[in-house]
Tab-separated table of C-alpha atoms and ligand atoms in Angstrom:
chain	number	residue	atom	x	y	z
P	587	MET	CA	-8.772	31.992	-6.297
P	588	THR	CA	-9.059	31.965	-2.517
P	589	THR	CA	-11.884	30.648	-0.340
P	590	ASP	CA	-13.438	32.405	2.669
P	591	ARG	CA	-12.252	29.663	4.996
P	592	LEU	CA	-9.368	30.448	7.345
P	593	CYS	CA	-6.727	27.726	7.733
P	594	ASP	CA	-7.693	25.313	10.518
P	595	ALA	CA	-4.034	24.701	11.378
P	596	CYS	CA	-2.247	28.066	11.574
P	597	GLY	CA	-5.390	30.237	11.520
P	598	GLU	CA	-3.581	32.951	9.558
P	599	GLU	CA	-4.339	32.519	5.852
P	600	ARG	CA	-7.362	31.641	3.757
P	601	LEU	CA	-7.395	28.262	2.019
P	602	VAL	CA	-6.717	28.065	-1.737
P	603	PRO	CA	-8.324	25.261	-3.842
P	604	PHE	CA	-5.905	23.088	-5.850
P	605	ALA	CA	-7.607	19.821	-6.894
P	606	ASP	CA	-11.171	18.681	-7.570
P	607	LEU	CA	-11.533	14.894	-7.461
P	608	GLY	CA	-15.269	14.971	-8.125
P	609	ASP	CA	-17.687	12.590	-6.404
P	610	ILE	CA	-16.175	9.710	-4.423
P	611	PRO	CA	-17.670	7.092	-2.028
P	612	VAL	CA	-18.624	8.533	1.360
P	613	LEU	CA	-18.678	5.156	3.121
P	614	CYS	CA	-15.411	3.739	1.823
P	615	GLY	CA	-15.023	1.539	4.941
P	616	VAL	CA	-18.412	-0.152	4.557
P	617	HIS	CA	-18.984	-3.377	2.618
P	618	TRP	CA	-22.558	-4.266	1.602
P	619	GLU	CA	-24.377	-7.575	1.688
P	620	ALA	CA	-26.459	-6.663	-1.396
P	621	HIS	CA	-24.853	-5.562	-4.666
P	622	GLY	CA	-27.652	-3.047	-5.335
P	623	ASP	CA	-27.121	-1.296	-2.001
P	624	ALA	CA	-23.377	-1.088	-2.650
P	625	VAL	CA	-23.696	0.605	-6.049
P	626	ALA	CA	-26.386	2.975	-4.720
P	627	SER	CA	-24.323	3.980	-1.670
P	628	PRO	CA	-23.743	7.719	-1.153
P	629	VAL	CA	-21.062	9.809	-2.807
P	630	GLY	CA	-19.625	13.138	-1.724
P	631	ARG	CA	-17.463	15.753	-3.374
P	632	MET	CA	-13.736	15.993	-2.720
P	633	GLU	CA	-12.337	19.454	-3.368
P	634	LEU	CA	-8.918	19.949	-1.855
P	635	ALA	CA	-7.665	23.351	-0.730
P	636	HIS	CA	-4.414	24.276	0.979
P	637	CYS	CA	-2.920	26.942	3.181
P	638	PRO	CA	-0.058	28.795	1.428
P	639	ARG	CA	1.502	29.557	4.827
P	640	CYS	CA	1.596	26.157	6.600
P	641	ALA	CA	0.692	23.624	3.835
P	642	TYR	CA	-2.418	22.347	5.670
P	643	VAL	CA	-4.841	20.617	3.269
P	644	ARG	CA	-8.585	20.145	3.678
P	645	ASN	CA	-11.618	18.961	1.714
P	646	ILE	CA	-13.559	22.229	1.564
P	647	ALA	CA	-16.598	20.382	0.106
P	648	PHE	CA	-16.841	18.071	3.157
P	649	GLU	CA	-20.362	17.749	4.588
P	650	PRO	CA	-20.230	16.329	8.148
P	651	ASP	CA	-23.917	15.298	8.042
P	652	LYS	CA	-23.153	12.880	5.204
P	653	LEU	CA	-20.843	10.814	7.352
P	654	VAL	CA	-22.235	9.554	10.651
P	655	TYR	CA	-19.990	6.910	12.179
P	656	ASP	CA	-21.604	3.742	13.582
P	657	THR	CA	-20.780	0.139	14.447
P	658	THR	CA	-21.459	-1.159	10.915
P	659	MET	CA	-18.277	0.537	9.696
P	660	ASP	CA	-15.051	-1.336	9.743
P	661	THR	CA	-11.783	0.482	9.195
P	662	ASN	CA	-9.795	-2.155	11.042
P	663	LEU	CA	-6.188	-2.577	9.945
P	664	HIS	CA	-5.503	-5.276	12.528
P	665	PHE	CA	-5.922	-8.239	10.166
P	666	SER	CA	-2.528	-7.495	8.656
P	667	PRO	CA	0.490	-9.073	10.389
P	668	ALA	CA	2.673	-6.122	9.278
P	669	PHE	CA	0.338	-3.659	11.009
P	670	GLN	CA	0.158	-5.873	14.122
P	671	ARG	CA	3.959	-5.949	14.404
P	672	PHE	CA	4.114	-2.185	13.963
P	673	SER	CA	1.462	-1.696	16.677
P	674	ALA	CA	3.242	-4.072	19.081
P	675	ASP	CA	6.504	-2.129	18.698
P	676	LEU	CA	4.649	1.145	19.285
P	677	VAL	CA	3.033	-0.219	22.468
P	678	GLN	CA	6.463	-1.182	23.775
P	679	SER	CA	7.977	2.202	22.953
P	680	LEU	CA	5.154	4.297	24.464
P	681	SER	CA	4.945	2.133	27.612
P	682	GLU	CA	8.645	2.507	28.288
P	683	ARG	CA	9.160	6.148	27.359
P	684	TYR	CA	6.067	7.451	29.158
P	685	ASP	CA	6.223	5.064	32.133
P	686	LEU	CA	2.490	4.323	31.875
P	687	ASN	CA	2.357	2.084	34.960
P	688	GLY	CA	-0.659	3.115	37.061
P	689	LYS	CA	-1.586	5.933	34.637
P	690	LEU	CA	-4.926	6.550	32.944
P	691	VAL	CA	-4.763	6.401	29.158
P	692	LEU	CA	-7.494	7.599	26.759
P	693	ASP	CA	-7.680	6.199	23.255
P	694	ILE	CA	-9.789	8.548	21.142
P	695	GLY	CA	-10.915	6.711	18.021
P	696	CYS	CA	-9.968	3.335	19.502
P	697	GLY	CA	-11.386	1.210	16.669
P	698	GLN	CA	-12.182	-2.240	18.061
P	699	GLY	CA	-9.895	-1.655	21.051
P	700	GLU	CA	-6.947	-3.918	20.170
P	701	PHE	CA	-4.308	-1.222	20.611
P	702	LEU	CA	-5.664	0.106	23.920
P	703	LYS	CA	-5.957	-3.396	25.386
P	704	GLU	CA	-2.342	-4.126	24.485
P	705	LEU	CA	-1.129	-0.742	25.731
P	706	THR	CA	-2.813	-1.114	29.136
P	707	HIS	CA	-1.625	-4.716	29.433
P	708	VAL	CA	2.016	-4.050	28.539
P	709	GLY	CA	2.192	-0.632	30.253
P	710	GLY	CA	0.307	-1.589	33.427
P	711	ALA	CA	-2.096	1.309	32.837
P	712	THR	CA	-5.872	1.616	32.914
P	713	GLY	CA	-7.543	2.694	29.707
P	714	VAL	CA	-10.715	4.303	28.410
P	715	GLY	CA	-11.521	3.932	24.713
P	716	TYR	CA	-13.990	5.921	22.604
P	717	ASP	CA	-15.154	5.118	19.102
P	718	ALA	CA	-18.581	5.319	17.479
P	719	MET	CA	-17.463	2.367	15.329
P	720	TYR	CA	-16.569	0.230	18.386
P	721	ALA	CA	-18.779	-2.875	18.134
P	722	GLY	CA	-17.471	-4.916	21.095
P	723	GLU	CA	-18.609	-5.191	24.723
P	724	THR	CA	-19.038	-1.759	26.282
P	725	GLY	CA	-18.348	-0.882	29.918
P	726	THR	CA	-15.451	-1.878	32.137
P	727	SER	CA	-13.670	-5.201	31.874
P	728	GLY	CA	-10.354	-5.581	33.703
P	729	ALA	CA	-8.169	-2.534	33.061
P	730	THR	CA	-10.171	-1.148	30.142
P	731	THR	CA	-13.471	0.671	29.645
P	732	PHE	CA	-14.961	1.026	26.178
P	733	HIS	CA	-17.593	3.471	24.928
P	734	SER	CA	-19.283	2.927	21.585
P	735	ALA	CA	-19.481	6.695	21.085
P	736	LEU	CA	-17.395	9.741	20.250
P	737	ALA	CA	-15.244	11.100	23.089
P	738	PRO	CA	-17.216	13.741	25.047
P	739	ARG	CA	-16.535	17.433	24.413
P	740	GLY	CA	-16.710	20.281	26.890
P	741	GLY	CA	-16.246	18.037	29.934
P	742	GLY	CA	-16.921	14.393	30.750
P	743	LEU	CA	-13.482	12.919	30.072
P	744	PRO	CA	-11.875	11.118	33.043
P	745	GLU	CA	-8.705	12.593	34.625
P	746	TYR	CA	-6.339	11.303	31.996
P	747	ASP	CA	-2.529	11.298	32.082
P	748	PHE	CA	-1.912	10.260	28.500
P	749	PHE	CA	-3.972	10.086	25.342
P	750	THR	CA	-3.519	8.269	22.088
P	751	SER	CA	-5.427	8.871	18.877
P	752	ARG	CA	-4.506	6.844	15.830
P	753	HIS	CA	-6.021	7.525	12.413
P	754	TRP	CA	-8.934	9.527	13.770
P	755	PHE	CA	-7.730	13.149	13.977
P	756	GLU	CA	-7.828	13.534	10.172
P	757	HIS	CA	-11.552	12.593	10.225
P	758	LEU	CA	-12.621	15.565	12.363
P	759	ASP	CA	-14.557	18.456	10.876
P	760	ASP	CA	-13.172	20.752	13.611
P	761	PRO	CA	-9.670	19.484	14.443
P	762	TYR	CA	-8.539	22.738	16.081
P	763	GLU	CA	-11.559	22.945	18.412
P	764	PHE	CA	-11.034	19.264	19.320
P	765	LEU	CA	-7.442	19.941	20.405
P	766	VAL	CA	-8.358	23.015	22.437
P	767	ASP	CA	-11.129	21.101	24.218
P	768	LEU	CA	-8.888	18.108	24.946
P	769	ARG	CA	-6.263	20.399	26.493
P	770	GLU	CA	-8.871	22.304	28.514
P	771	GLN	CA	-10.287	19.031	29.854
P	772	ALA	CA	-6.831	18.282	31.342
P	773	LYS	CA	-7.655	21.196	33.723
P	774	GLY	CA	-4.027	22.202	34.234
P	775	ARG	CA	-2.695	18.675	34.921
P	776	GLU	CA	0.505	17.643	33.146
P	777	VAL	CA	-0.611	15.396	30.274
P	778	PHE	CA	1.005	13.825	27.234
P	779	GLY	CA	-0.348	12.581	23.949
P	780	TYR	CA	0.487	10.510	20.897
P	781	VAL	CA	-1.384	11.167	17.634
P	782	GLU	CA	-0.914	9.267	14.390
P	783	VAL	CA	-2.316	10.299	10.998
P	784	PRO	CA	-1.651	9.370	7.368
P	785	ASP	CA	1.339	11.469	6.239
P	786	ALA	CA	0.135	13.994	3.698
P	787	VAL	CA	3.636	14.151	2.210
P	788	TYR	CA	3.140	10.570	1.104
P	789	ASP	CA	-0.540	10.972	0.168
P	790	LEU	CA	-0.130	14.106	-1.937
P	791	ALA	CA	3.229	13.248	-3.534
P	792	THR	CA	1.777	10.006	-4.920
P	793	ALA	CA	-1.385	9.187	-6.895
P	794	GLY	CA	-3.624	10.079	-3.946
P	795	TRP	CA	-5.494	6.801	-3.349
P	796	GLU	CA	-5.539	7.748	0.341
P	797	VAL	CA	-7.478	10.943	-0.422
P	798	ILE	CA	-10.789	9.513	0.783
P	799	TYR	CA	-14.026	11.174	1.877
P	800	PRO	CA	-13.694	10.371	5.611
P	801	HIS	CA	-10.314	12.141	5.660
P	802	VAL	CA	-11.198	15.812	6.009
P	803	SER	CA	-7.662	17.047	6.785
P	804	TYR	CA	-4.238	16.179	5.352
P	805	PHE	CA	-1.273	17.003	7.560
P	806	ASP	CA	2.440	17.105	6.922
P	807	ALA	CA	4.927	17.736	9.755
P	808	TYR	CA	4.664	21.508	9.557
P	809	SER	CA	0.869	21.837	9.504
P	810	LEU	CA	0.456	19.163	12.202
P	811	ALA	CA	2.857	20.998	14.505
P	812	SER	CA	1.063	24.278	13.625
P	813	ILE	CA	-2.394	23.092	14.670
P	814	PHE	CA	-1.192	21.545	17.941
P	815	GLY	CA	0.871	24.623	18.749
P	816	ARG	CA	-2.003	27.030	18.056
P	817	ALA	CA	-4.263	24.889	20.294
P	818	GLY	CA	-1.839	25.346	23.191
P	819	TRP	CA	-0.020	22.009	23.111
P	820	THR	CA	3.768	21.704	23.270
P	821	VAL	CA	5.167	19.624	20.425
P	822	GLU	CA	7.684	17.121	21.832
P	823	SER	CA	8.558	15.322	18.604
P	824	THR	CA	7.257	14.218	15.221
P	825	GLY	CA	8.362	11.774	12.558
P	826	THR	CA	7.190	9.182	10.052
P	827	LEU	CA	6.488	5.466	10.520
P	828	PHE	CA	5.393	2.443	8.497
P	829	SER	CA	7.401	3.067	5.304
P	830	GLY	CA	6.709	6.809	5.507
P	831	MET	CA	2.941	6.388	5.196
P	832	PHE	CA	2.089	7.459	8.752
P	833	ARG	CA	3.102	10.540	10.681
P	834	TYR	CA	3.123	10.719	14.457
P	835	ILE	CA	3.321	13.672	16.784
P	836	GLU	CA	4.002	13.513	20.518
P	837	VAL	CA	2.744	16.440	22.553
P	838	SER	CA	2.393	17.650	26.112
P	839	ALA	CA	0.422	20.260	28.018
P	840	ASN	CA	1.022	21.955	31.355
P	841	ARG	CA	4.486	20.471	31.577
P	842	PRO	CA	6.876	22.172	34.025
P	843	ARG	CA	9.773	23.693	32.086
P	844	ALA	CA	12.411	21.855	34.106
P	845	GLY	CA	10.939	18.388	33.460
P	846	GLY	CA	12.705	16.298	30.869
P	847	HIS	CA	11.946	12.617	31.174
P	848	VAL	CA	10.553	12.197	27.665
P	849	ALA	CA	13.110	11.028	25.143
P	850	HIS	CA	12.747	12.973	21.886
P	851	THR	CA	12.402	10.578	18.994
P	852	GLY	CA	12.129	12.804	15.958
P	853	GLU	CA	13.041	16.178	14.567
P	854	LEU	CA	10.752	19.142	14.632
P	855	PRO	CA	9.486	20.271	11.232
P	856	SER	CA	11.520	22.661	9.123
P	857	MET	CA	10.524	25.331	6.612
P	858	ARG	CA	12.264	23.234	3.971
P	859	ALA	CA	9.855	20.347	4.646
P	860	ARG	CA	6.946	22.769	4.323
P	861	ASP	CA	8.269	24.100	0.993
P	862	LYS	CA	8.616	20.545	-0.321
P	863	GLN	CA	5.019	19.881	0.655
P	864	LEU	CA	3.824	23.061	-1.064
P	865	ALA	CA	5.593	21.819	-4.227
P	866	ALA	CA	3.848	18.425	-3.953
P	867	ILE	CA	0.504	20.224	-3.571
P	868	ALA	CA	1.206	22.319	-6.678
P	869	GLY	CA	1.723	19.173	-8.786
P	870	PHE	CA	-0.984	17.012	-7.236
P	871	ALA	CA	-3.984	17.559	-9.535
P	872	GLU	CA	-2.042	16.804	-12.707
P	873	ARG	CA	-0.321	13.756	-11.160
P	874	HIS	CA	-3.565	12.365	-9.752
P	875	HIS	CA	-5.491	12.595	-13.024
P	876	ALA	CA	-2.558	11.153	-14.988
P	877	GLU	CA	-2.366	8.146	-12.601
P	878	ARG	CA	-6.087	7.467	-12.963
P	879	GLU	CA	-5.731	7.324	-16.738
P	880	ARG	CA	-2.518	5.291	-16.592
P	881	TRP	CA	-4.136	2.605	-14.408
P	882	ARG	CA	-7.224	2.401	-16.610
P	883	GLY	CA	-4.856	1.717	-19.505
P	884	THR	CA	-2.765	-0.764	-17.519
P	885	ILE	CA	-5.806	-2.831	-16.471
P	886	ALA	CA	-7.089	-2.905	-20.063
P	887	GLN	CA	-3.670	-4.001	-21.318
P	888	LEU	CA	-3.342	-6.736	-18.655
P	889	ASN	CA	-6.729	-8.089	-19.735
P	890	ALA	CA	-5.691	-7.994	-23.393
P	891	ASP	CA	-2.599	-10.021	-22.390
P	892	GLY	CA	-4.754	-12.608	-20.569
P	893	ALA	CA	-3.208	-11.789	-17.171
P	894	ARG	CA	-6.570	-11.868	-15.266
P	895	PRO	CA	-5.532	-8.949	-12.979
P	896	VAL	CA	-6.942	-8.756	-9.436
P	897	LEU	CA	-6.725	-6.288	-6.561
P	898	TRP	CA	-5.436	-7.460	-3.169
P	899	GLY	CA	-6.726	-5.246	-0.348
P	900	ALA	CA	-10.309	-3.977	0.010
P	901	GLY	CA	-9.492	-1.255	2.536
P	902	SER	CA	-10.240	2.409	1.927
P	903	ARG	CA	-7.235	2.855	-0.405
P	904	GLY	CA	-8.412	-0.112	-2.441
P	905	VAL	CA	-11.951	1.249	-2.635
P	906	GLN	CA	-10.683	4.635	-3.792
P	907	PHE	CA	-8.458	2.980	-6.408
P	908	LEU	CA	-11.417	0.969	-7.753
P	909	THR	CA	-13.609	4.095	-7.887
P	910	LEU	CA	-11.045	6.127	-9.772
P	911	ALA	CA	-9.377	3.507	-11.970
P	912	ASP	CA	-11.750	0.542	-12.395
P	913	ARG	CA	-15.309	1.786	-12.839
P	914	GLU	CA	-15.395	-0.485	-15.921
P	915	LEU	CA	-14.846	-3.592	-13.697
P	916	GLY	CA	-11.817	-4.732	-15.658
P	917	LEU	CA	-10.299	-6.466	-12.647
P	918	HIS	CA	-11.142	-10.162	-12.302
P	919	GLY	CA	-11.520	-10.057	-8.570
P	920	VAL	CA	-10.812	-8.311	-5.272
P	921	VAL	CA	-9.433	-10.290	-2.332
P	922	ASP	CA	-8.852	-9.340	1.290
P	923	LEU	CA	-7.626	-11.058	4.466
P	924	ASN	CA	-10.589	-9.775	6.539
P	925	PRO	CA	-13.269	-12.528	6.687
P	926	ARG	CA	-15.931	-9.904	7.551
P	927	LYS	CA	-15.637	-8.605	3.973
P	928	TRP	CA	-15.905	-11.924	2.157
P	929	GLY	CA	-18.907	-12.290	-0.153
P	930	ARG	CA	-19.770	-8.614	0.330
P	931	PHE	CA	-19.742	-5.736	-2.148
P	932	LEU	CA	-17.718	-2.528	-2.194
P	933	PRO	CA	-19.310	0.919	-2.397
P	934	VAL	CA	-20.189	2.588	-5.703
P	935	THR	CA	-18.287	0.218	-8.043
P	936	GLY	CA	-19.911	-2.930	-6.579
P	937	HIS	CA	-16.798	-5.168	-6.766
P	938	ARG	CA	-17.272	-8.346	-4.665
P	939	VAL	CA	-14.631	-9.240	-2.055
P	940	ASP	CA	-13.414	-12.840	-1.899
P	941	PRO	CA	-10.924	-14.689	0.292
P	942	PRO	CA	-7.348	-14.877	-1.052
P	943	SER	CA	-7.761	-18.665	-1.406
P	944	THR	CA	-9.944	-18.043	-4.507
P	945	LEU	CA	-6.763	-17.027	-6.350
P	946	THR	CA	-5.647	-20.677	-6.379
P	947	THR	CA	-8.337	-21.381	-8.979
P	948	LEU	CA	-8.195	-18.047	-10.826
P	949	GLN	CA	-4.361	-18.086	-11.096
P	950	PRO	CA	-3.956	-14.366	-11.940
P	951	LYS	CA	-0.688	-13.298	-13.537
P	952	ALA	CA	-0.945	-9.774	-12.099
P	953	VAL	CA	-1.928	-8.679	-8.583
P	954	VAL	CA	-2.452	-4.955	-7.990
P	955	ILE	CA	-1.871	-3.588	-4.489
P	956	THR	CA	-2.335	-0.003	-3.316
P	957	ASN	CA	-0.185	-0.190	-0.209
P	958	PRO	CA	3.552	-0.824	-0.722
P	959	ALA	CA	3.986	-1.588	3.004
P	960	TYR	CA	2.191	-4.911	2.493
P	961	LYS	CA	4.112	-6.016	-0.608
P	962	GLU	CA	6.382	-8.548	1.095
P	963	GLU	CA	3.518	-10.016	3.110
P	964	ILE	CA	1.321	-10.396	0.008
P	965	ALA	CA	4.181	-11.905	-2.019
P	966	LYS	CA	4.586	-14.577	0.655
P	967	SER	CA	0.839	-15.282	0.764
P	968	LEU	CA	0.763	-15.665	-3.032
P	969	ALA	CA	3.687	-18.110	-2.891
P	970	ASP	CA	1.852	-20.090	-0.170
P	971	LEU	CA	-1.241	-20.229	-2.402
P	972	GLY	CA	0.803	-21.516	-5.334
P	973	VAL	CA	0.128	-18.389	-7.398
P	974	THR	CA	2.879	-16.966	-9.611
P	975	ALA	CA	1.937	-13.364	-10.314
P	976	GLU	CA	3.600	-10.020	-10.806
P	977	ILE	CA	2.776	-7.590	-7.982
P	978	LEU	CA	1.994	-4.103	-9.269
P	979	VAL	CA	1.977	-1.256	-6.728
P	980	ALA	CA	-0.573	1.417	-7.589
J	1152	ZN	ZN1	-2.138	27.420	7.684
């Protein structure tokens, strides 16, 4: 069965459905003050389809009107020391390789602005950040200007030299049109860009806890290079970061052929990588549904053994895990490092989020995490709290 929708990435084939995840939370980054509001929060359908030519994946049931971004949403990853270290290294690398001194940098989907502030500070650049979820001071302060809004389309962007966009591109309903517009707004100037997305190779080869409603598109190396190339950008390099969970792509537009000051840091995608991704897509539905059932069983068994299992991490992956594997509220608690989530309730399932210090009293024997990149950090925190528990990676 094929849909009517042409592939957003390569534009050459129609998308083919391969997995229906049913209804999932729309606002997986929001935590509610009232339990009743949390359990009544909206759901939306997730029906994944892929392109047989370039392995692009999209939720064909996505309804953009269901998801309006505002300042009450919090998808901030910056409370984790592991993510902070990763971001600091990235700032250093981009500042040096792109010689950002005196340049104008856009950050499209800047979150709460931490990354852009650091990048302008270390690189000696000026920066303009856009994010409808940005809740800080707007306007210009020092080298940075922040807008609590989406980046303007069709004109209105300043004369940028470099743009960054981290974990936003996959949220767009029209990713191809966005890229064309961004290139056209450069008006022929030589510009460069750095874009980071979740790596679909990781997301679709595993249980799929990162398949969340706000993520409309799922890119591997091949489909990411396809969509940038079709939109008129030159792909400079691509690769994975952060234990293979993130994929970056570095691109340029209007670059003179002779120029060559950008050090290539990764390999361009191969057909073999695309074929591997198509194989992962083919097995996804069965794997996903099997993992849901396996975790339901595991949580029940841990309870039967008196292990008082908890979940560490109330981010979007955690919320998706709870929706798919713990609707029965078998877990004894959910903890998170972000103080803005404490005492609040998660969408649809209504689990309450507590500070990690509550584990000192509960003394769980099993701690479930959904993000292997944080395992070491969480193990250390548990040791500091005096909790001896097995860490289970979902
Ligand atoms: Zn395609």
